[in-house]
PDB file of C-alpha atoms in Angstrom:
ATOM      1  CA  UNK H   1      86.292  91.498 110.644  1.00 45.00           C
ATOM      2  CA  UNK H   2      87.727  91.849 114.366  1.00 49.00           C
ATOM      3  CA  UNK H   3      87.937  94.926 115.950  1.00 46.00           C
ATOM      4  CA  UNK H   4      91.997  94.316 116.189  1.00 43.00           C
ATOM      5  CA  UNK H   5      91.700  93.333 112.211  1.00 44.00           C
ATOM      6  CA  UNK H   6      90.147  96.967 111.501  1.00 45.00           C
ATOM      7  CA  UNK H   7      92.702  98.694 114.127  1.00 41.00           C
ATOM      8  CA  UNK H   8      95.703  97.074 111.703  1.00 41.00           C
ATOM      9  CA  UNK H   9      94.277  98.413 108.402  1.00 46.00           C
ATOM     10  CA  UNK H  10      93.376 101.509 109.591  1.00 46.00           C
ATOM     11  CA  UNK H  11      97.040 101.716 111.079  1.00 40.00           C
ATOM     12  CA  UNK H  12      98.247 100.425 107.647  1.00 41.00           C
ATOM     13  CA  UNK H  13      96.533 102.967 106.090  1.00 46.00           C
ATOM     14  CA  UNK H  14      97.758 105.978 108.132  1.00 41.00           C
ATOM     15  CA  UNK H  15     101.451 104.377 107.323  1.00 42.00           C
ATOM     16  CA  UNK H  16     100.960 104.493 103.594  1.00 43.00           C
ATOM     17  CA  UNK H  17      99.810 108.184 103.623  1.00 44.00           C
ATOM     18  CA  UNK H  18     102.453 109.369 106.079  1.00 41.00           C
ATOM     19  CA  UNK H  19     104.849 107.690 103.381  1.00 42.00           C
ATOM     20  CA  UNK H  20     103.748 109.475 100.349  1.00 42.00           C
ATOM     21  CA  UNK H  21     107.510 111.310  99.366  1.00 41.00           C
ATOM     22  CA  UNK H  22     109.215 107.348  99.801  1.00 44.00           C
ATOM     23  CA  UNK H  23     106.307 106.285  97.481  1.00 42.00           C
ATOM     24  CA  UNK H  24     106.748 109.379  95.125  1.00 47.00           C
ATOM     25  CA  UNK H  25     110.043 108.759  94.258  1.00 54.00           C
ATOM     26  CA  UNK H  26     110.037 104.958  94.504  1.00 50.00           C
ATOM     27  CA  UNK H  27     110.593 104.435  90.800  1.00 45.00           C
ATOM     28  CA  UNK H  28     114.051 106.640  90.468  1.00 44.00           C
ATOM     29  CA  UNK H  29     115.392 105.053  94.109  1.00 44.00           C
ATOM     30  CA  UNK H  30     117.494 102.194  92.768  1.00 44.00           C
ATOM     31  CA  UNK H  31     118.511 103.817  89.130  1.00 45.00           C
ATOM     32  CA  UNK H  32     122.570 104.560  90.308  1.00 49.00           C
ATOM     33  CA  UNK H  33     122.764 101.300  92.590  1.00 56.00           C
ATOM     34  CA  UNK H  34     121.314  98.634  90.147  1.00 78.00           C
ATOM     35  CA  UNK H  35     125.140  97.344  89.841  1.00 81.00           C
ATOM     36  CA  UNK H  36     125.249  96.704  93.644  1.00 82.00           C
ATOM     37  CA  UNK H  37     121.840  95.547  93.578  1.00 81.00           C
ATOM     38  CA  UNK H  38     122.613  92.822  91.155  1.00 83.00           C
ATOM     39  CA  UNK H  39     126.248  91.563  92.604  1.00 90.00           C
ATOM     40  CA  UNK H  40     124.843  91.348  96.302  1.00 91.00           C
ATOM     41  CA  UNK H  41     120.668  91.068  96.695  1.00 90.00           C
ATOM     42  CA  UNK H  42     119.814  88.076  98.049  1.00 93.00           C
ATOM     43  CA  UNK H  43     117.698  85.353  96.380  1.00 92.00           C
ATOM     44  CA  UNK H  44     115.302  83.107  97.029  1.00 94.00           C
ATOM     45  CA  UNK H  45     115.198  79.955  98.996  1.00 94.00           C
ATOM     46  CA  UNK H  46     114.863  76.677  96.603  1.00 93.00           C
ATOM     47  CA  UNK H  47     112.189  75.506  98.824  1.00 96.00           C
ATOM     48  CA  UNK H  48     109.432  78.453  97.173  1.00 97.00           C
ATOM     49  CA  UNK H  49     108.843  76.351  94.312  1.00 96.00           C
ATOM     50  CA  UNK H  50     107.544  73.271  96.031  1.00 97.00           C
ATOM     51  CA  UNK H  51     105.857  76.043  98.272  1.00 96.00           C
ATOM     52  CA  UNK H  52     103.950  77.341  95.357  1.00 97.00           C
ATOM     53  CA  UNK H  53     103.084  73.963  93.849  1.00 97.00           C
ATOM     54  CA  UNK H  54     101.162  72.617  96.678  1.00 95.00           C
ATOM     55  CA  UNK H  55      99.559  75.814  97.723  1.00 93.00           C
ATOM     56  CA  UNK H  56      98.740  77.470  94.346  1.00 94.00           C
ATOM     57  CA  UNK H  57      99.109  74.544  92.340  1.00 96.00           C
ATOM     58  CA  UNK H  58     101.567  76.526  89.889  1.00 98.00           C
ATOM     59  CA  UNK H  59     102.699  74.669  86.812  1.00 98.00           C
ATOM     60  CA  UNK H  60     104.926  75.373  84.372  1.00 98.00           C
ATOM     61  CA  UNK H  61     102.603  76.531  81.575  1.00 98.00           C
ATOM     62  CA  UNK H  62     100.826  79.237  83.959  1.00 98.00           C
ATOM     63  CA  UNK H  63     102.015  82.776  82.711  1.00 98.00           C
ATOM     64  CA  UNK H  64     103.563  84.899  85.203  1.00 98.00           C
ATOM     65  CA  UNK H  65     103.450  88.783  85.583  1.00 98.00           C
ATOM     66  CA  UNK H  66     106.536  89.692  88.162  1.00 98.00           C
ATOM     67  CA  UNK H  67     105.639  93.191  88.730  1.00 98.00           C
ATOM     68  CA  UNK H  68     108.362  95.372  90.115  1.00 95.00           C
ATOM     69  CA  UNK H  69     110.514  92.551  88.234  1.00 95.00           C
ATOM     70  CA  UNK H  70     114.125  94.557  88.980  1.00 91.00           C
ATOM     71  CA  UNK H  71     116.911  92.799  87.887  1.00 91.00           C
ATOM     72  CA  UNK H  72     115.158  89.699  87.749  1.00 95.00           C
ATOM     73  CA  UNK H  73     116.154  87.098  90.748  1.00 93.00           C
ATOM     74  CA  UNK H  74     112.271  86.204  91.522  1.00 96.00           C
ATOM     75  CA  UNK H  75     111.548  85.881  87.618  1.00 97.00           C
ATOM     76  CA  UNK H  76     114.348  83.248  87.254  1.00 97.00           C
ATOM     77  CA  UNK H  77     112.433  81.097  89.818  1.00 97.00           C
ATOM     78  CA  UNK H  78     109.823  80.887  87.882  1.00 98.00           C
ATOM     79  CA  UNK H  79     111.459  80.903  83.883  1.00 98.00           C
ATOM     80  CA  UNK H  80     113.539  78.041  85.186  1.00 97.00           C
ATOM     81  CA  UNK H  81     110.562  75.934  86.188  1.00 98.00           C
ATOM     82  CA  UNK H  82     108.979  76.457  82.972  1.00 98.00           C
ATOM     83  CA  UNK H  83     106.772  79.730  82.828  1.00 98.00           C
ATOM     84  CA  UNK H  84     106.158  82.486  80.546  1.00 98.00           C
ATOM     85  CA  UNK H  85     106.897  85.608  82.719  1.00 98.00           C
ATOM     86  CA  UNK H  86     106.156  89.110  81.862  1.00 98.00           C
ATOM     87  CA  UNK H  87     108.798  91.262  84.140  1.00 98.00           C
ATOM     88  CA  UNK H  88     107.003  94.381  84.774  1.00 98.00           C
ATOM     89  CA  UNK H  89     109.645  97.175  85.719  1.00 96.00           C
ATOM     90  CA  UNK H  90     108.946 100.991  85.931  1.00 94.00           C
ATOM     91  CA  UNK H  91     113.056 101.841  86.423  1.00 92.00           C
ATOM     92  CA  UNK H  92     114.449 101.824  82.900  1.00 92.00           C
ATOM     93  CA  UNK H  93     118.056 100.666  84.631  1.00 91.00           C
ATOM     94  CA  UNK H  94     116.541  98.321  86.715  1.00 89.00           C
ATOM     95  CA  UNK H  95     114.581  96.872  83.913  1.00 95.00           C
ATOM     96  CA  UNK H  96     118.183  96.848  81.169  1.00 94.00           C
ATOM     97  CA  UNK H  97     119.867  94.949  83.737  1.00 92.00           C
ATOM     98  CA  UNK H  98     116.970  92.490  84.389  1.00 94.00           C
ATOM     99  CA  UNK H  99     116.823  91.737  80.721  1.00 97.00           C
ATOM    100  CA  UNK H 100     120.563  91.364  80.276  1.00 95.00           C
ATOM    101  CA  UNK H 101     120.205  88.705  83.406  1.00 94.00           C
ATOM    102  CA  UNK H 102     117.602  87.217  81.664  1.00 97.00           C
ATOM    103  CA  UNK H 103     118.919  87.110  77.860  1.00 97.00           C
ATOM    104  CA  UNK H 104     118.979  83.750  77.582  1.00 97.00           C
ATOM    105  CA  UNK H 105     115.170  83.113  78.477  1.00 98.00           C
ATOM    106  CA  UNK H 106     113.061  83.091  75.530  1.00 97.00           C
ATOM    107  CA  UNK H 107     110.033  82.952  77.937  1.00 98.00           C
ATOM    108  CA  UNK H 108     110.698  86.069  79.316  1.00 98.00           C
ATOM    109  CA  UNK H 109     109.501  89.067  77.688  1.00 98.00           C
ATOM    110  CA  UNK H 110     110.266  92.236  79.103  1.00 98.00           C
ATOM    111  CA  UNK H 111     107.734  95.250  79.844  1.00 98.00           C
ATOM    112  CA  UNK H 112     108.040  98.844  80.866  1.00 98.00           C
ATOM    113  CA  UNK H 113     105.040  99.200  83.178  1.00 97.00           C
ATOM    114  CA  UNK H 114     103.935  99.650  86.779  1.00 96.00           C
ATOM    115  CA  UNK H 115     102.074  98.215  89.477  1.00 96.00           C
ATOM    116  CA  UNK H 116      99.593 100.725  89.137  1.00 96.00           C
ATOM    117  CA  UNK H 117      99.395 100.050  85.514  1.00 97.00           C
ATOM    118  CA  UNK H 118     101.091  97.693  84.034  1.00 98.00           C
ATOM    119  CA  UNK H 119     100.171  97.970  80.335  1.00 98.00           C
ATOM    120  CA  UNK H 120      99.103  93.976  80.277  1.00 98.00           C
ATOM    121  CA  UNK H 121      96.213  92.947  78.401  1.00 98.00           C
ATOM    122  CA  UNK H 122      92.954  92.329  81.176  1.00 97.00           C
ATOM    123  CA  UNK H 123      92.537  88.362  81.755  1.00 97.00           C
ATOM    124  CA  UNK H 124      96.127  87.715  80.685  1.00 98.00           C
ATOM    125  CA  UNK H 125      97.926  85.839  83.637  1.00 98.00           C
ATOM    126  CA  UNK H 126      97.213  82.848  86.011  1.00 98.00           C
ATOM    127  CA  UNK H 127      99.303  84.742  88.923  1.00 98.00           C
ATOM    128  CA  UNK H 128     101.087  87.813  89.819  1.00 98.00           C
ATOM    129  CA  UNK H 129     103.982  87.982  91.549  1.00 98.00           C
ATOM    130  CA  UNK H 130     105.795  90.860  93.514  1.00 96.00           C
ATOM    131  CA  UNK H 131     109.152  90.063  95.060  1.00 91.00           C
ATOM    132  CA  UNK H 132     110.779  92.607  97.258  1.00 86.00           C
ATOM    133  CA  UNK H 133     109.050  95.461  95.661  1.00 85.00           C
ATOM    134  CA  UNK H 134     105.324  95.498  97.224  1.00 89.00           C
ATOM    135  CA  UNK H 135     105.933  98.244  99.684  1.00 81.00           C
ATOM    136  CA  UNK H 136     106.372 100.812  96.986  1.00 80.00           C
ATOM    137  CA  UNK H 137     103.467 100.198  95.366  1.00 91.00           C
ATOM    138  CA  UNK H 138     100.369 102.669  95.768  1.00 88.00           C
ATOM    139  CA  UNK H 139      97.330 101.447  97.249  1.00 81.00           C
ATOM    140  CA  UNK H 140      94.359 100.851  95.864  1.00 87.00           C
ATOM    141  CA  UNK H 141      95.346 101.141  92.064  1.00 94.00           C
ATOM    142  CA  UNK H 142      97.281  98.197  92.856  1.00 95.00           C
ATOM    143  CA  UNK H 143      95.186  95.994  93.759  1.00 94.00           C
ATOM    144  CA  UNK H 144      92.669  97.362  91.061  1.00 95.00           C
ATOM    145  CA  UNK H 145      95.459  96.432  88.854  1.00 97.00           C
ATOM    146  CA  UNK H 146      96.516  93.269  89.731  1.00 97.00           C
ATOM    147  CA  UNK H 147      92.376  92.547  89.968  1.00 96.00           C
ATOM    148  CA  UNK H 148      92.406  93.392  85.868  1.00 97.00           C
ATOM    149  CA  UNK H 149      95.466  91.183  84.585  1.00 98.00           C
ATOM    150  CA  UNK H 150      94.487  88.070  86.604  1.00 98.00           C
ATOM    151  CA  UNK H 151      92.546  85.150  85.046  1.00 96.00           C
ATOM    152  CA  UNK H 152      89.592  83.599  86.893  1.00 93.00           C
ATOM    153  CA  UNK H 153      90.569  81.879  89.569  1.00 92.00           C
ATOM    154  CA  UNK H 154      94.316  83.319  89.425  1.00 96.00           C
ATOM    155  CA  UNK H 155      96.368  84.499  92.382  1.00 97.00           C
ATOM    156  CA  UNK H 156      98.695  86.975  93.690  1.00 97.00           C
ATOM    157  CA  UNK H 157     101.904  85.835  95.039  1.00 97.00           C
ATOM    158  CA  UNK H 158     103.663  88.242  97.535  1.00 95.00           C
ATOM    159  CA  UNK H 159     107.673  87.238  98.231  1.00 93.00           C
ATOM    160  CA  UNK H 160     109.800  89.432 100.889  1.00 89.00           C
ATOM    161  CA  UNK H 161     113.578  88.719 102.398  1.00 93.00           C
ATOM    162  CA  UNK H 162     112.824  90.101 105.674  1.00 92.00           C
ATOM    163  CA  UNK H 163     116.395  90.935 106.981  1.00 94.00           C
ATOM    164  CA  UNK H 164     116.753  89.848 110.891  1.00 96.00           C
ATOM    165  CA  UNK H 165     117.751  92.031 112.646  1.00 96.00           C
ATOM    166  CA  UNK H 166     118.115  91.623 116.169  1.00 95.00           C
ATOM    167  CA  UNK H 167     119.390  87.502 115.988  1.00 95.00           C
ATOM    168  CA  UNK H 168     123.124  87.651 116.311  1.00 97.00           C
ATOM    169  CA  UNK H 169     125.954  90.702 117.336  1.00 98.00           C
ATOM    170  CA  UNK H 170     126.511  91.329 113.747  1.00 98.00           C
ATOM    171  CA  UNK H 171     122.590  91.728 113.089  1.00 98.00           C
ATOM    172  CA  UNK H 172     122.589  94.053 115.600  1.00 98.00           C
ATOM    173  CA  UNK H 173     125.122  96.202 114.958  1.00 98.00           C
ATOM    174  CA  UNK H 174     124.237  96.393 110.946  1.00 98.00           C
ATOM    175  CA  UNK H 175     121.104  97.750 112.190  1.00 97.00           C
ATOM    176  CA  UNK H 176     122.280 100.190 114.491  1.00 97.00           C
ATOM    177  CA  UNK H 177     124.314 101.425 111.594  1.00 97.00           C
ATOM    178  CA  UNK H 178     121.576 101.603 109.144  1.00 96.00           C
ATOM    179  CA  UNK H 179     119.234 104.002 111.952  1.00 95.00           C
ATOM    180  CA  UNK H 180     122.124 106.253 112.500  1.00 97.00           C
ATOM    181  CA  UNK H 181     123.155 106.690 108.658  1.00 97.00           C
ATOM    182  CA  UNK H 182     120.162 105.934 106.959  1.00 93.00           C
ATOM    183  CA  UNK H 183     118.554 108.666 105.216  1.00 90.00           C
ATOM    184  CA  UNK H 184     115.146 107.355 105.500  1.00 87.00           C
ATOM    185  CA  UNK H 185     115.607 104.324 106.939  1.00 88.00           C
ATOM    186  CA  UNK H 186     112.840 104.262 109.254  1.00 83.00           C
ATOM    187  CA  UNK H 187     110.443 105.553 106.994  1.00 81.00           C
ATOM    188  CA  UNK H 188     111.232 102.418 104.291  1.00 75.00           C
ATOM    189  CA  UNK H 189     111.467 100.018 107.106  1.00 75.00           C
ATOM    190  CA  UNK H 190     107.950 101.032 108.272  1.00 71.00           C
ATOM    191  CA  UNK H 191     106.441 100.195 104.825  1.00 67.00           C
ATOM    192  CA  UNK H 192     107.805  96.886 104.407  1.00 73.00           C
ATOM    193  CA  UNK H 193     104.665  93.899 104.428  1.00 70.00           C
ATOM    194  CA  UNK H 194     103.357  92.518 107.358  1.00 75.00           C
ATOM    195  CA  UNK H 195     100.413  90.316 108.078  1.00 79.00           C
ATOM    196  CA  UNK H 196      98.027  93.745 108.778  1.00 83.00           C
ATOM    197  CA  UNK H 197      99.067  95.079 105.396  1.00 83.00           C
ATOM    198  CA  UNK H 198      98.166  91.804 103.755  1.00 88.00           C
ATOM    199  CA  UNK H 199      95.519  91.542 105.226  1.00 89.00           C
ATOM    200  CA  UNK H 200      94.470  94.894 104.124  1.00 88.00           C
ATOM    201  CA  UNK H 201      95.233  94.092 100.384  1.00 91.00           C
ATOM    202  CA  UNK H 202      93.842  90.345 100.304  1.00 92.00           C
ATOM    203  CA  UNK H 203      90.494  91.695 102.138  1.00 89.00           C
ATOM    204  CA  UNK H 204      87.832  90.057 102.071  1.00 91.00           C
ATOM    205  CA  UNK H 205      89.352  87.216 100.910  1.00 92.00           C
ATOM    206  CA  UNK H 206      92.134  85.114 103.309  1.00 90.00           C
ATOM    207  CA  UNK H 207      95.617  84.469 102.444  1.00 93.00           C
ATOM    208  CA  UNK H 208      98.331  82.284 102.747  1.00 93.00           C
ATOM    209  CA  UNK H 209     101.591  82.582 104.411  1.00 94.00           C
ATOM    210  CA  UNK H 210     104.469  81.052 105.299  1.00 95.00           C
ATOM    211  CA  UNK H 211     108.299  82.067 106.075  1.00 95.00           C
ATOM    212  CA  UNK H 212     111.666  79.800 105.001  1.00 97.00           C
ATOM    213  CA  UNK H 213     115.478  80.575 106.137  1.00 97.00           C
ATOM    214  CA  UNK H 214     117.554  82.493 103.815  1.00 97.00           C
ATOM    215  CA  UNK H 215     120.971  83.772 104.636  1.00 97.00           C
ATOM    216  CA  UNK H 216     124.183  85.309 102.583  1.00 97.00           C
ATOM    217  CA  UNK H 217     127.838  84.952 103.517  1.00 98.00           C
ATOM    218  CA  UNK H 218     130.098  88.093 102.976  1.00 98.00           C
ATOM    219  CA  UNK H 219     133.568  89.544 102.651  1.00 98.00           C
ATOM    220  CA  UNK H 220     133.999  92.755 103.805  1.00 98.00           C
ATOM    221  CA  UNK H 221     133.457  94.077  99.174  1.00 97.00           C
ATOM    222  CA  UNK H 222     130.526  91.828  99.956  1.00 97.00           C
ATOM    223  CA  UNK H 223     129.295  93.605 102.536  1.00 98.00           C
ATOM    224  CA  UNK H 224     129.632  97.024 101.451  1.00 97.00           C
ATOM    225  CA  UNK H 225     128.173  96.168  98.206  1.00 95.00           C
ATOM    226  CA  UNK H 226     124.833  94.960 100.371  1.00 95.00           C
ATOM    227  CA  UNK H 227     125.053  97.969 102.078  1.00 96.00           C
ATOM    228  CA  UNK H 228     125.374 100.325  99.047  1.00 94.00           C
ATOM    229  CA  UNK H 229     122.653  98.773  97.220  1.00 90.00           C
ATOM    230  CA  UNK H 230     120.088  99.912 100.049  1.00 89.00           C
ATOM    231  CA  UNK H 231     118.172 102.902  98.976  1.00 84.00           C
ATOM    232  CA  UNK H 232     118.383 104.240 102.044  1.00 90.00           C
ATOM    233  CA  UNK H 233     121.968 104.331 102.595  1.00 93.00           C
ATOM    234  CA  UNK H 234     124.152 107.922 101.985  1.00 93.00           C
ATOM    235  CA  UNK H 235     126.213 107.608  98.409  1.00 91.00           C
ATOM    236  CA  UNK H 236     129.544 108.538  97.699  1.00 91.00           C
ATOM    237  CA  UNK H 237     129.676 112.594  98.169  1.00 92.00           C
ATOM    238  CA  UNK H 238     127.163 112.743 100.846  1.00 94.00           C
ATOM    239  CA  UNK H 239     129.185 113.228 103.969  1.00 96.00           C
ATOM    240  CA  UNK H 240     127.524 110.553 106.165  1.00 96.00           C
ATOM    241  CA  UNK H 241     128.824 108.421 103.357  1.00 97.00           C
ATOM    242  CA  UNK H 242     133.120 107.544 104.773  1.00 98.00           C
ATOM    243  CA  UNK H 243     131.920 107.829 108.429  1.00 98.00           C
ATOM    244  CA  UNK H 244     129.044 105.028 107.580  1.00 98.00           C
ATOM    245  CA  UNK H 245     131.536 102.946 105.709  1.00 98.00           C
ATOM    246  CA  UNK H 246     134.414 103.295 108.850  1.00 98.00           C
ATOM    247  CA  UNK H 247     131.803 102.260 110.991  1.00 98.00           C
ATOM    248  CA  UNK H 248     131.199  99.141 108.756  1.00 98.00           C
ATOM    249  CA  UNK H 249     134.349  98.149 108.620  1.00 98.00           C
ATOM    250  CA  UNK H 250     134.780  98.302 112.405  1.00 98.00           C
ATOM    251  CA  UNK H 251     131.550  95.989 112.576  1.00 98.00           C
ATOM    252  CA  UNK H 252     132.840  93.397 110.028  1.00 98.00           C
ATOM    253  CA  UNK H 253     136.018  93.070 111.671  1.00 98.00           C
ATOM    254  CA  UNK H 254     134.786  92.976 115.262  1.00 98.00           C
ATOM    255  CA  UNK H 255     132.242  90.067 114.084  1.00 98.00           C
ATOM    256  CA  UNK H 256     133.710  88.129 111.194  1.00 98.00           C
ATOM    257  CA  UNK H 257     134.864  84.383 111.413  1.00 97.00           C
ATOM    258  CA  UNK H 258     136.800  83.197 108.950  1.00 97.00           C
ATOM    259  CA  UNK H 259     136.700  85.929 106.752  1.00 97.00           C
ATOM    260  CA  UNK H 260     133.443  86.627 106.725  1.00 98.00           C
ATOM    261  CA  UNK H 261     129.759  87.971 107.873  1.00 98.00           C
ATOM    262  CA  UNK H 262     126.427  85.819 107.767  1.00 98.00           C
ATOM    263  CA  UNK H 263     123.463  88.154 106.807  1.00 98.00           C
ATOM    264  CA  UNK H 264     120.322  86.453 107.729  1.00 98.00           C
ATOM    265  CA  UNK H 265     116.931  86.597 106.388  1.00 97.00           C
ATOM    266  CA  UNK H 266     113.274  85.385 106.776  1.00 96.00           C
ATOM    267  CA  UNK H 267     111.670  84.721 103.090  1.00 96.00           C
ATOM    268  CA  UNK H 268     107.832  85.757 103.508  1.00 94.00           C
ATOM    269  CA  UNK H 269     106.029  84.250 101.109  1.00 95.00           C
ATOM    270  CA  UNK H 270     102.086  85.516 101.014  1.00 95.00           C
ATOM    271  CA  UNK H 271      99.314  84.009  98.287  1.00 95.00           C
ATOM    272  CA  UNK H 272      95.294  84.294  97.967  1.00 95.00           C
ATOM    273  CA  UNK H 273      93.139  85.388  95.407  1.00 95.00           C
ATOM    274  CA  UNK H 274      91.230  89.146  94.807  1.00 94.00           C
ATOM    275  CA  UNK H 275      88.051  90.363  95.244  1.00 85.00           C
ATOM    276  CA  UNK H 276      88.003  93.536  93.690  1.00 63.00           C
ATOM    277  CA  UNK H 277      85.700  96.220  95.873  1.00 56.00           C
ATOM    278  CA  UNK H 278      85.320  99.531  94.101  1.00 47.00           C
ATOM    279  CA  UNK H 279      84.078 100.772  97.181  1.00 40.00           C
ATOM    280  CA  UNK H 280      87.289 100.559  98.303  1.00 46.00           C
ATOM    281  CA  UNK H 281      88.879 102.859  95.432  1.00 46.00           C
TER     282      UNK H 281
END
């Protein structure tokens, strides 16, 4: 491993321990925004399946565990192309709304679990899947984990909507907004996966990567909504919360065309396999 390759880990690793109170209370975060969550999140690009089928060689009978499975947007993917998936949700709302999403999937059987442990039986799935929940897991067990449930030969599949940030007026402004109400903004946006924590995770072992356009279009309802469903963003009764909105508005209505915002997005989408180092633990 480079000397630049160790520097990033070690830096990754510093991160994760200077984030221990976001990780601590990552499970509860999203319990009184899950309705936001579900009307304005974004999905995923069409183009991940095709992704995943030439890379991974995913077909339709592999069985899926989407840990950190939510409200289910990433499991959908996957139930409508065929596969068994096992959505793996700590956050008892998160995981009620996910399964009322996902009613009408008799391939999808729902689990109250973690990353850490996840209550699946060792040797169980041909891949694992995160999507938009990876930076809240805790490192090593994780990985350990993930190591247990996965086949021979299986893989972990790592999906993030990277929100841009610094691309258009709007962009710009929304995140000026979210670093002067954010209650931990910085902290979260610190966490979120980039190529030195994957390669931290996937280690020794390479990965895969690759990034697609994703974008939303929002009315000003949209908009807030997005904003609300942020776990770093002041609620209603916190008094950062009517100045934050005021200021959204003003940003909308400086920057909308025809009614509306564009949020845009890079999808990350991250896949190799595990070699599980106890040394490591």
């Amino acid at each position: 491993m480079t000397i630049l390759a160790l520097f990033f880990c070690k830096l990754w690793r510093l991160m994760a321990n200077n984030s221990k109170t976001t990780f601590d209370n990552a499970k509860q975060r999203f319990s009184n925004r899950v309705a936001d969550y579900v009307r304005y999140r974004p999905g995923y690009p069409a183009e991940v399946l095709p992704l995943l089928q030439t890379w991974c060689g995913l077909r339709p009978e592999h069985a899926i565990a989407d840990v950190g499975s939510g409200t289910g947007f990433l499991s959908k993917v996957f139930l409508d192309f065929g596969n068994t998936v096992f959505g793996v949700e700590p956050n008892a709302e998160m995981r009620a709304a996910g399964e009322e999403f996902l009613r009408d999937y008799s391939n999808f059987k729902s689990v109250s679990g973690s990353a850490e442990a996840t209550t699946l039986p060792s040797d169980s799935v041909d891949f694992v899947t995160a999507g938009q929940a990876f930076h809240w897991f805790k490192q090593p067990a994780t990985r350990e984990e993930f190591y247990r449930i996965l086949k021979a030969e299986g893989r972990v599949i790592i999906l993030w909507n990277e929100r841009l940030t610094d691309d258009t007026a709007f962009l710009r402004d929304y995140e000026a907004l979210l670093l002067r109400f954010g209650t931990d903004y910085s902290q979260v946006s610190e966490s979120y996966p980039r190529a030195e924590q994957m390669l931290e995770f996937f280690r020794p072992n390479e990965f895969t990567s690759h990034a697609l356009p994703n974008f939303q279009e929002f009315d000003f309802e949209g908009l807030s909504g997005r904003l609300r469903s942020s776990s770093y963003a002041p609620q209603s009764g916190d008094p950062r919360f009517e100045p934050m909105m005021q200021e959204l508005r003003r940003i909308f209505d400086l920057h909308r065309q025809n009614g509306s915002v564009r949020m845009e997005y890079r999808t990350r989408v991250y896949t190799g396999k595990l070699d599980f180092d106890r040394t490591r633990a």
